[in-house]
Structures are given as C-alpha cells and as structure tokens.
Short mmCIF file of C-alpha atoms in Angstrom, two decimals:
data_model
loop_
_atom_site.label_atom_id
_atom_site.label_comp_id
_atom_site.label_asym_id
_atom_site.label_seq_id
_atom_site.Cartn_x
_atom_site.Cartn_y
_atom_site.Cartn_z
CA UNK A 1 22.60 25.34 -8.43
CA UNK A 2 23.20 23.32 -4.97
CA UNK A 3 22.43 24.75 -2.01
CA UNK A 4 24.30 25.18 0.79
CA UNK A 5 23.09 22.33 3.40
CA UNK A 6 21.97 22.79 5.85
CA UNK A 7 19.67 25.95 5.44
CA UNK A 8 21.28 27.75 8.31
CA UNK A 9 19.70 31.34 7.93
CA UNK A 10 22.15 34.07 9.74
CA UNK A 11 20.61 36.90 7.68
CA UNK A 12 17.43 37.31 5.74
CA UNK A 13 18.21 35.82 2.33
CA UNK A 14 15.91 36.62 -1.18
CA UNK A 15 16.09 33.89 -3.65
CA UNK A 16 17.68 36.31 -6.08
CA UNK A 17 20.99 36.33 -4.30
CA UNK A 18 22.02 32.65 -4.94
CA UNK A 19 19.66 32.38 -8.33
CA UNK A 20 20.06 35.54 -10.33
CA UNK A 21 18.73 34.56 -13.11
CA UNK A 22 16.00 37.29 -14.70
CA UNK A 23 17.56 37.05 -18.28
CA UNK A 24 16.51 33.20 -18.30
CA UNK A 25 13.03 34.94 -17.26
CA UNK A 26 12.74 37.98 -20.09
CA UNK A 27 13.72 35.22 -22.61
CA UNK A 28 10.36 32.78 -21.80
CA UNK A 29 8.19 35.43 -20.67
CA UNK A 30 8.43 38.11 -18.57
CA UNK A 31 10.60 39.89 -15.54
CA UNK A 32 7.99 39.14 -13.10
CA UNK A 33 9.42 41.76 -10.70
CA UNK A 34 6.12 41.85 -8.75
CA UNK A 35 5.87 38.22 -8.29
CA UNK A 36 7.51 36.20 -5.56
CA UNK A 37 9.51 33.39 -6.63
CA UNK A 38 7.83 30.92 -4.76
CA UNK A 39 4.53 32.00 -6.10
CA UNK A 40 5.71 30.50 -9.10
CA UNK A 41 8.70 27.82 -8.06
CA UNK A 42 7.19 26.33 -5.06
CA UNK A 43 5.18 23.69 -5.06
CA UNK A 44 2.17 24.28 -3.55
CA UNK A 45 0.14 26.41 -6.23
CA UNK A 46 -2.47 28.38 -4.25
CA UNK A 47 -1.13 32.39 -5.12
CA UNK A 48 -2.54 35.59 -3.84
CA UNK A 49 -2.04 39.01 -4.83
CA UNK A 50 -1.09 41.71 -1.82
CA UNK A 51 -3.40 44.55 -2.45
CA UNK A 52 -1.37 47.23 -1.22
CA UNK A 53 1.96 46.36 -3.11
CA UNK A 54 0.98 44.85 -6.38
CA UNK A 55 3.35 41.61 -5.31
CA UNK A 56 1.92 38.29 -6.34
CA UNK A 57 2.97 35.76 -3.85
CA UNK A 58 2.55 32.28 -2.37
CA UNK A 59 -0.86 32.21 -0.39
CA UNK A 60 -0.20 31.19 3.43
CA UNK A 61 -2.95 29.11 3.23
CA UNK A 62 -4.37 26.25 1.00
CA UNK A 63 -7.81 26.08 -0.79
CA UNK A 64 -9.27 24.42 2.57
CA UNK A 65 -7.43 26.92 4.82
CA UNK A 66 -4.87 24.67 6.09
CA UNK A 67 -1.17 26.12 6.56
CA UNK A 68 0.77 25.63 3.73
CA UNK A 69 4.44 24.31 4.18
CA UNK A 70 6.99 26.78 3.91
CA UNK A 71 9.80 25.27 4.67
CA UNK A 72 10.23 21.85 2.13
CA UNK A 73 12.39 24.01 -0.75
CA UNK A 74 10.68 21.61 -2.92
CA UNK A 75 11.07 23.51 -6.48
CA UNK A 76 8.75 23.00 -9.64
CA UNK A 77 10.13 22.52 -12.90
CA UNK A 78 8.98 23.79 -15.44
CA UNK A 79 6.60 26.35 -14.12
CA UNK A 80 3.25 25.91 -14.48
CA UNK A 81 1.81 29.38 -15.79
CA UNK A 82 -1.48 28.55 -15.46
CA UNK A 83 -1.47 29.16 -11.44
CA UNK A 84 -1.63 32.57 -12.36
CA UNK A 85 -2.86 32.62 -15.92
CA UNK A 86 -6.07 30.94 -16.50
CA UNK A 87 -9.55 33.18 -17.36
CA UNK A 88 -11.13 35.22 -13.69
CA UNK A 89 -7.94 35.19 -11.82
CA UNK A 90 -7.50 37.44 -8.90
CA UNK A 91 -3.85 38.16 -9.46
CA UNK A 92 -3.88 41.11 -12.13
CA UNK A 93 -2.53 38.39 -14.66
CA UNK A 94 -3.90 37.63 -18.27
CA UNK A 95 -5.89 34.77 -19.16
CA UNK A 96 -3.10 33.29 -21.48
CA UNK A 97 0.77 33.03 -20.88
CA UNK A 98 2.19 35.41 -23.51
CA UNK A 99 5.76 34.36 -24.99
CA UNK A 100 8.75 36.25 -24.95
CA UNK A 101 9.79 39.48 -26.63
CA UNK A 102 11.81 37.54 -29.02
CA UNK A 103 13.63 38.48 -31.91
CA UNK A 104 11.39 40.13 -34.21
CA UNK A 105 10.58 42.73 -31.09
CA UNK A 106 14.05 43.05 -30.25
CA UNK A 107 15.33 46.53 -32.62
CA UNK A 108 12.02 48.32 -30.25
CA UNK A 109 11.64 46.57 -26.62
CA UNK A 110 13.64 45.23 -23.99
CA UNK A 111 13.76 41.55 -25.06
CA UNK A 112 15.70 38.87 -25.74
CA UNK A 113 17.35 37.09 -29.28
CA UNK A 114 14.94 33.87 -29.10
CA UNK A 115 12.48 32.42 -32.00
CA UNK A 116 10.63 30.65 -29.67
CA UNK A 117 6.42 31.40 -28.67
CA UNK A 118 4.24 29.79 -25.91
CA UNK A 119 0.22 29.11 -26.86
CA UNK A 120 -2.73 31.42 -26.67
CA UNK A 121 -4.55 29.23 -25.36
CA UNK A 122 -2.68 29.07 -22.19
CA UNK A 123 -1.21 25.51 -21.93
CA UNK A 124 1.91 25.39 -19.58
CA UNK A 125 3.66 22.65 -21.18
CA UNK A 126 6.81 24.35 -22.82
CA UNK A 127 7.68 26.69 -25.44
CA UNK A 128 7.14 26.68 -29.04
CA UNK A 129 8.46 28.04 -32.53
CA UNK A 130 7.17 31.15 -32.97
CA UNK A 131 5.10 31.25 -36.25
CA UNK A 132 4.50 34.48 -35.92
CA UNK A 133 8.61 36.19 -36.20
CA UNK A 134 10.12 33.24 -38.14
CA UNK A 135 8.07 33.79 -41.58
CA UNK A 136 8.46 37.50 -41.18
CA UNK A 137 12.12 37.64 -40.65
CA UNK A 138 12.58 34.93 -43.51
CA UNK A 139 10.41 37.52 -45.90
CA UNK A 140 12.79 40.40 -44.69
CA UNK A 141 16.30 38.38 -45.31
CA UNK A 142 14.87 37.04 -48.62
CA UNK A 143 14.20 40.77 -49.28
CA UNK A 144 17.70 41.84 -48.08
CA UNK A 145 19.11 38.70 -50.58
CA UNK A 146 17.42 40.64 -53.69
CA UNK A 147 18.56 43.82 -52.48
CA UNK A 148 22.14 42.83 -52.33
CA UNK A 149 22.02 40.89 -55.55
CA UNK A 150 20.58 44.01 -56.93
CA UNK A 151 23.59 45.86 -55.74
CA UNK A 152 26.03 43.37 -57.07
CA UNK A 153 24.88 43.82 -60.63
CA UNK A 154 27.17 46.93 -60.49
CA UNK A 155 30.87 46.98 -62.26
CA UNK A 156 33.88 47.10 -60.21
CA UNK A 157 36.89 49.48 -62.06
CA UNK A 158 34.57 49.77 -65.23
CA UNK A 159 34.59 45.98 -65.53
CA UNK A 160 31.02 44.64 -65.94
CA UNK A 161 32.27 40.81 -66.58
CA UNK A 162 32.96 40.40 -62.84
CA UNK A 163 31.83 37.33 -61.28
CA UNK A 164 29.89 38.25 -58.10
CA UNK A 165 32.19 36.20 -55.75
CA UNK A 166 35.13 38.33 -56.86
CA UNK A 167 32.81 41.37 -56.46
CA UNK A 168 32.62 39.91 -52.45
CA UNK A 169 36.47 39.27 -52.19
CA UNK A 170 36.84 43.03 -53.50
CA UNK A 171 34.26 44.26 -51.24
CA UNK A 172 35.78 42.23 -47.93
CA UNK A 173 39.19 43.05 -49.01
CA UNK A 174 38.19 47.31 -49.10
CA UNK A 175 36.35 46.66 -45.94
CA UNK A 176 39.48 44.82 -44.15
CA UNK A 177 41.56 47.75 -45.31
CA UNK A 178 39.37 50.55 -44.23
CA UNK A 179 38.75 48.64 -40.39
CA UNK A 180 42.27 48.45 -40.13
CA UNK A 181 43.65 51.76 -40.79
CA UNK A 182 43.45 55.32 -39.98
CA UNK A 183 40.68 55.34 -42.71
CA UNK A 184 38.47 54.18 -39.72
CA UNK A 185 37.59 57.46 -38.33
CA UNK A 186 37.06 58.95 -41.73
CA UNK A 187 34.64 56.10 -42.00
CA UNK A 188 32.74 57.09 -38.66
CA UNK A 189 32.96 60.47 -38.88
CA UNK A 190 30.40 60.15 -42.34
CA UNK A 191 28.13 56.93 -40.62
CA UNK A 192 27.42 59.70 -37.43
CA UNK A 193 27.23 62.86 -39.78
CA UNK A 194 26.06 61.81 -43.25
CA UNK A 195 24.77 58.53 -41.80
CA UNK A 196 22.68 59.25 -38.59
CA UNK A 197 22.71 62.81 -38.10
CA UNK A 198 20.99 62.91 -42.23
CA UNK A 199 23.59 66.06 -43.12
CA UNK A 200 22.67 65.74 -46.82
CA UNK A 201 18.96 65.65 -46.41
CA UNK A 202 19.45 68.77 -44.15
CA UNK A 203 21.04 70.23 -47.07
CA UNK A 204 17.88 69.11 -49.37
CA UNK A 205 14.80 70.02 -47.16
CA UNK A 206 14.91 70.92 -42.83
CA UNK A 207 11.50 69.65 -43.04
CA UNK A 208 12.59 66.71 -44.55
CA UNK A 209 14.98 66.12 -42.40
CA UNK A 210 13.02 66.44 -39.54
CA UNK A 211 10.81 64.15 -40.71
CA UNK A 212 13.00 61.86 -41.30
CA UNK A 213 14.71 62.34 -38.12
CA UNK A 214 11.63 62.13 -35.94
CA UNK A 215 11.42 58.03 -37.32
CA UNK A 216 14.79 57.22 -37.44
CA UNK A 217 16.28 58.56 -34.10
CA UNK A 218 13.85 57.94 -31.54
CA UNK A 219 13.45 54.09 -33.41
CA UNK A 220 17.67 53.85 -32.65
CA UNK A 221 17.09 55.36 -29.28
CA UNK A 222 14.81 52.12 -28.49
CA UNK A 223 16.98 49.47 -30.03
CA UNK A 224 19.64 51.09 -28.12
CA UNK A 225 18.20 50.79 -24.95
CA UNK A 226 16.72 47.62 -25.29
CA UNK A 227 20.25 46.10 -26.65
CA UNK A 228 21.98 47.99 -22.75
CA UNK A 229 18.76 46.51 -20.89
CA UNK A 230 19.59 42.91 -22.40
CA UNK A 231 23.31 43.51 -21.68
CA UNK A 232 22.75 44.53 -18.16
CA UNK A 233 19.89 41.37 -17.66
CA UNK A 234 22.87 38.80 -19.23
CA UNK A 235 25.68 40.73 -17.27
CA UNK A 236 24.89 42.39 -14.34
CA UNK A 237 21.32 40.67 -13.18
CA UNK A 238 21.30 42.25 -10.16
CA UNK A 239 22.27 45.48 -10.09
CA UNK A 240 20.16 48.08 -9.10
CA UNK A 241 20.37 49.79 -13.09
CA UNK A 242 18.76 46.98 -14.16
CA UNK A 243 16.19 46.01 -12.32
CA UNK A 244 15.00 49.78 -12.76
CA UNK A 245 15.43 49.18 -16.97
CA UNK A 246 13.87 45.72 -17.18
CA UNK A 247 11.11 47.49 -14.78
CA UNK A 248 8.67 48.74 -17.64
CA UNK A 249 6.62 50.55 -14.93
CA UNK A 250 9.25 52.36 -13.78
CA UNK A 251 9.24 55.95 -14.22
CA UNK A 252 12.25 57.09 -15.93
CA UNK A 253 11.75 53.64 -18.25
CA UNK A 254 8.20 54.03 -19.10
CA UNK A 255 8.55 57.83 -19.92
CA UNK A 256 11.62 57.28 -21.98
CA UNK A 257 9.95 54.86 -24.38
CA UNK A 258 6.59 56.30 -24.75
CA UNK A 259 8.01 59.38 -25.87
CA UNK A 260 10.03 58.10 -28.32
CA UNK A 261 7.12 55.92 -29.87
CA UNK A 262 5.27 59.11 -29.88
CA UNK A 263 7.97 60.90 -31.57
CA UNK A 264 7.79 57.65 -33.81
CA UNK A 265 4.23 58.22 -34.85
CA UNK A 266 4.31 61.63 -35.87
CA UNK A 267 6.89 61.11 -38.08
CA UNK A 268 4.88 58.35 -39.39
CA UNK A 269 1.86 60.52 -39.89
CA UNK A 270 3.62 63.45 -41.14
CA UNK A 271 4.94 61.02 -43.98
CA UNK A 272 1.62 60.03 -45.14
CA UNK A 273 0.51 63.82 -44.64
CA UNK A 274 3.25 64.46 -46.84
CA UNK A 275 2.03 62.35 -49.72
CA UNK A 276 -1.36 63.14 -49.00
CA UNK A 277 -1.04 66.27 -49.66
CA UNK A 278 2.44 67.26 -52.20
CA UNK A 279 0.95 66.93 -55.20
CA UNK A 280 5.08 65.79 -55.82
CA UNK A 281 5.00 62.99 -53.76
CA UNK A 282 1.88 61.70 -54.97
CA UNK A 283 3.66 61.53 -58.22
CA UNK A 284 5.96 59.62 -57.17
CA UNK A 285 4.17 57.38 -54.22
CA UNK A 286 3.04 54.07 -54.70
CA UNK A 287 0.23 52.31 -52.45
CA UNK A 288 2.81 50.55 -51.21
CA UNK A 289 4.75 52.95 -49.69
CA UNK A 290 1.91 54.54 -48.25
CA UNK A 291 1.22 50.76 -46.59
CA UNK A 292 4.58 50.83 -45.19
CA UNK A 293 4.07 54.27 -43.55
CA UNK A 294 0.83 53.51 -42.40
CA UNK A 295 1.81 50.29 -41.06
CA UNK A 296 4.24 51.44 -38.82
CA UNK A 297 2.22 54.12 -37.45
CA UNK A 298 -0.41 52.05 -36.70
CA UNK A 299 2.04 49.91 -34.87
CA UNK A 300 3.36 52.07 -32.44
CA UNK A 301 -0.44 53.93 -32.18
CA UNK A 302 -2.24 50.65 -31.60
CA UNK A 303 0.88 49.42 -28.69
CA UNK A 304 -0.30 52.47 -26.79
CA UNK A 305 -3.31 49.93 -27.06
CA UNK A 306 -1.56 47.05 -25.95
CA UNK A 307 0.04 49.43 -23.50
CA UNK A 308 -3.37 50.73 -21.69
CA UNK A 309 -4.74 47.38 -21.59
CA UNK A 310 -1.99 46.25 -19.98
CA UNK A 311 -2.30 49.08 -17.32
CA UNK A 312 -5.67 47.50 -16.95
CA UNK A 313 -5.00 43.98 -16.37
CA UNK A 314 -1.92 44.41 -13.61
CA UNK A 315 -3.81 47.00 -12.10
CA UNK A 316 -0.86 49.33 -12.01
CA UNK A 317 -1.50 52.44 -9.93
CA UNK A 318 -2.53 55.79 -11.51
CA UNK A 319 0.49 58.01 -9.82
CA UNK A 320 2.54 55.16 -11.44
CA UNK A 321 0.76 54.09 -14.51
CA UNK A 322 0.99 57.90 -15.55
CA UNK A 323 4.10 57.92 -16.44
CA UNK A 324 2.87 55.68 -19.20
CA UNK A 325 1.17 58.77 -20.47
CA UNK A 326 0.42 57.05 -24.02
CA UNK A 327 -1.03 53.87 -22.57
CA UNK A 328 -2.24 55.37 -19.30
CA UNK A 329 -4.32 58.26 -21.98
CA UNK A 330 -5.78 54.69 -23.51
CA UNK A 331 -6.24 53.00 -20.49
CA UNK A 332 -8.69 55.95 -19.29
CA UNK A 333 -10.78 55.15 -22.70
CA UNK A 334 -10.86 51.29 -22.35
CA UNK A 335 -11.73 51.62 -18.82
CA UNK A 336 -15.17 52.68 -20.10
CA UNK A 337 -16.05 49.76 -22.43
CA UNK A 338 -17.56 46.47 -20.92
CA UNK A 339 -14.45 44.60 -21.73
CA UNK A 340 -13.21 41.41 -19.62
CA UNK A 341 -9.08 43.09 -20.50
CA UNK A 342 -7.15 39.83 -18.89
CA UNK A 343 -9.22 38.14 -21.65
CA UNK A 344 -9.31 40.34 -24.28
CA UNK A 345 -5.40 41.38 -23.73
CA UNK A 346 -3.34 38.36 -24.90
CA UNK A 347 -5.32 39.13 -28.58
CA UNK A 348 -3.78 42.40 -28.63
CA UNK A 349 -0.75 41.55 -27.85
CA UNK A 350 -0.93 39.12 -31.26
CA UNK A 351 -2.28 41.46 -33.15
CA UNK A 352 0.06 43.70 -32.30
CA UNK A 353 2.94 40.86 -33.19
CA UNK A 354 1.25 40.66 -36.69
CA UNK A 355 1.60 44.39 -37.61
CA UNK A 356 5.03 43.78 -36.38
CA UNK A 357 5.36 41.21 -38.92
CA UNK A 358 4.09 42.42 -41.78
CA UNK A 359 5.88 45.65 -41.31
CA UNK A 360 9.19 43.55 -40.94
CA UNK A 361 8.32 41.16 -43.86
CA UNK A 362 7.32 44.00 -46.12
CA UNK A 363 10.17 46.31 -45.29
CA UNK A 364 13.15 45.41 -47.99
CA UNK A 365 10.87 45.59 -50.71
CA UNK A 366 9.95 49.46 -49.74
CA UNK A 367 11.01 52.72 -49.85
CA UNK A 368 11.02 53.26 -46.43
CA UNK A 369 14.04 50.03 -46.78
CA UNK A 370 16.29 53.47 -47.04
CA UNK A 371 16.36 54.30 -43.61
CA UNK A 372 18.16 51.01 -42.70
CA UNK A 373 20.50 51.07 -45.94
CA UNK A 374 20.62 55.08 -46.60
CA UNK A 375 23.08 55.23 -43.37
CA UNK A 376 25.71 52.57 -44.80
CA UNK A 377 25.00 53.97 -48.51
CA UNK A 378 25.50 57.65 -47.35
CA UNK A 379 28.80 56.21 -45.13
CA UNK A 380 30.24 54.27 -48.43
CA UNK A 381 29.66 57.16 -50.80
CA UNK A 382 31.24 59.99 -48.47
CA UNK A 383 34.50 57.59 -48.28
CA UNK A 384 34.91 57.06 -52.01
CA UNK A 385 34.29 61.05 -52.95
CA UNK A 386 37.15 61.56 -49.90
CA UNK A 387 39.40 58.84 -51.62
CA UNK A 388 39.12 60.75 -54.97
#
C-alpha cells in the first residue's frame, strides 16, 4: 500500500485504518491485538510492555537511552519475532514464535486454512511446512479413501457388476437431482433432525443421545464460530464484531469456547465410563476405540493446560483471565510449580498439536469416524425410505 505523501496528519490516524490487515496476521501467527504495530514493523527494535494496559509497544528510548526516531515510517519486512520472543523477555511473550492455527486446528479454533509452521526454536527467518498437520491430515484422507471404497463395494439396482466410476456418475447424477429440486428441503429437514439433532438415537437410548450430543454439538458450535471469526477477519477486518471474536481474552469469546470444550470432555469421559463399566459395551469395545475416546478427552483437558499457561505467560489479568474459567482454574495450579511458563509454553502448545494429530490421523479408521459420517448416512437413508 502507498501512502499518501506527504504525511499531513489532520486527525489522529491508527495504522489499522489504511492497513487492515489482521487475517494476514491470524494466518502466520497471531492477532496481536495488544501489540502496537510499530513494536513489531518499525525499525528500531527496542519494545516495552505498558504495565497498566497489557499493550506491547515501541520503547521511546534506545538501549543507551537516546530518543528513538519516530517519525522515519521506515517499515521492516519480514518481522523479526525474536524482538519479542527470545528466552527472559519482559514483554509477557513466549520464548519461541509459535505458528499459526492452521488447518488441522481449524474444525475447533479461530484460525486460518494454511499448512504452513514456524520453528521452536525461535528463528525469525520465514515460515515452514508444517510436519506436524500435513502427515495427520494425509492419514485421515487416506482413511476417508478406504472408507469410501468400502462403501462403493455396494450394488446399485441389485447389480453387483457395476464398475465404481458408474457407481460415481449414479451417485453425482442422484445428488444433482436432489440439489436441484424441491427434494432439497426433504433433504435438510433429515441432515438437521435425523442428522444433527440424533432423532433416531433419541429413539434408541436419551442417555445415549445425550452423550452423543454433548461431543458432537458443542464440537460444531466451535467449528462454527471459528469458520464466522475467519469470515469476519477476511471480510470485515475492522469491525468492531471482530476484533471482539478474534480477541480470545475477551469475555463473551473466552466463555463461549471453554464451555463448550468442557461440554466436550464430559462427553468424552462419559464414553469411556460407558465402556468401562456396561458389561455390553465392553463386549463390543476394542482398545482402539477406547484410544480414540481417550484421546480426544485428553485433548481438550490438557488445552485447558495450554490455556492456563498461556494466562501465565501474557500476564492476563485475573477479573479478565476468569472468564477463561478452564484455563484460569489451571493457571491457579501452575502458578505454584517453579516453572519458567514463556519457556516451558511453546512445548505445550506442540504437544498439544500432536494429540491433535493423532486424534485426526486415527479418526477414519474408528468408531467414533460415525459422528462425522452418521449425519450424511442418517440424511441419505431418511431420503431413500421417503422415496419408497
């Protein structure tokens, strides 16, 4: 973007109003909403934290206490993270650059469709692939590959000597004619009822169903919101909406998700309960569907974690931080332990990335596959029983 020339200031200006560009941010890192652009684009690279509001910003002075020069517009490209990030800063910032919510955490955060990772080690030269979501999301469409050609063993009209690219033409061509007539509405009325809302296993079991409910739902109600949040950051940058959503200390923002990971996790542990315990299920339960379960408990348990050490490390207030409740509840335990948290924190944040992962990776070749395919299943057989 050029500038207007010259700099003629009639009215106090933020850099945000010519350069709205946070999306560009949440895709290689972070928001930053309590860090000054300059402390980051200008180029002296002597930052300070403000005590009283949280903001990281542009020191006035330089390591020998000379005035620094405010006035040169001189911008740095690419940023250097390491102003901020480096081991014993001052500005409530971890020891390593962390890379993007990408991909992989994109169905459960506010993040951004990218495949890309910085280093843990803090270097400040560029971005990376990111070994961590590519392997996992190539185990999970591999998986959804065997799935489907497990699906297309089945006979079309009683015929079993279909080849499986007429079996696609038949299956585009029904879709095509169900999108594009009336049949439409039949079709959504049994993905919200049959589909979401789990009618039939209300019919089965209500504990069941709330069970199953308590995962699926409040899981949809984060993709949902992270999907709007991403929309908003593309769309809308600076609207007041979503600088509150992209704002994970905001009230509203952090209460909303850390209630629906909680809801998250007792479904999760009522699911293992539930095997533990129904002689039934055990029956029927393998390890690995008690891995499954176990694994995603234990990642939305262990991002309260993340979450509290977080807390920690940008020293976010307690009237604020509360609001938090599942992180601020660890936060109050970590606090205790002798731990250096800007130092320790980027390894949680990995760690928590790998249960991610594996949960990801491991998930079409599980039971628990069913809550992403039972909706369409449930949606496909509730038209065909209509059409007969």
């Amino acid at each position: 973007t050029v500038a207007h020339s010259p700099h003629q200031e009639v009215a106090p200006l933020a850099c945000a109003d010519c350069h709205a560009n946070i999306a560009q941010h949440i895709a290689t890192g972070d928001a930053h909403l309590t860090v000054e652009c300059s402390a980051c684009h200008f180029q002296p690279d002597v930052v300070t934290r403000d005590e009283e509001s949280g903001v990281v910003r542009l020191s006035a002075v330089d390591e020998q206490g000379s005035a620094l020069d405010m006035t040169s517009h001189q911008m740095v490209t690419p940023v250097d993270c390491g102003r901020c990030h480096y081991p014993g800063n001052q500005v409530g910032a971890a020891s390593a650059a962390l890379p993007p919510k990408g991909l992989l955490c994109f169905v459960c955060h506010d993040a951004s469709p990218v495949l890309y990772a910085g280093n843990i080690g803090g270097e400040t030269s560029g971005l990376r692939f990111d070994w961590v979501s590519a392997p996992a999301l190539l185990f999970f469409f591999l998986g959804l590959a065997l799935a489907s050609s497990i699906w297309l063993r089945g006979t079309v009209d009683g015929k079993a000597d279909v080849s499986i690219g007429e079996k696609l033409s038949y299956i585009v061509g029904d879709a095509c004619n169900v999108f594009f007539s009336p049949r439409v509405f039949t079709l959504l009325k049994y993905f919200i009822v049959d589909g979401l809302l789990l009618r039939r296993t209300l019919r089965a079991s209500v504990s069941r169903w709330v069970m199953h409910g308590l995962i699926l739902w409040p899981f949809l109600g984060r993709c949902l919101l992270g999907i709007f949040t991403w929309c908003m950051a593309q769309f809308w940058p600076t609207a007041l909406l979503t600088q509150t959503l992209v704002d994970k200390n905001a009230p509203a923002v952090a209460f909303t998700y850390d209630v629906l990971a909680v809801l998250v996790a007792i479904g999760a542990l009522w699911a293992l309960l539930r095997r533990a315990l129904d002689a039934q299920m055990r029956e029927v339960s393998t390890a690995g569907d008690v891995a499954i379960t176990a694994l995603l408990g234990a990642i939305f348990i262990f991002g309260f974690v993340v979450e509290g050490a977080r807390l920690l490390v940008t020293q976010v207030p307690s009237q604020q931080a509360i609001y938090s409740f599942g992180g601020y509840a660890f936060s109050l335990l970590l606090r205790a332990l002798p731990v250096t948290w800007s130092s320790l924190y980027p390894y949680l944040w990995w760690v928590h990335a790998a249960l991610v992962a594996a949960f990801v990776a491991y998930l079409p070749f599980s039971k628990l596959f069913h809550l992403l395919a039972g909706p369409l299943l449930l949606t496909i057989r509730g038209l065909a029983s209509e059409k007969e």
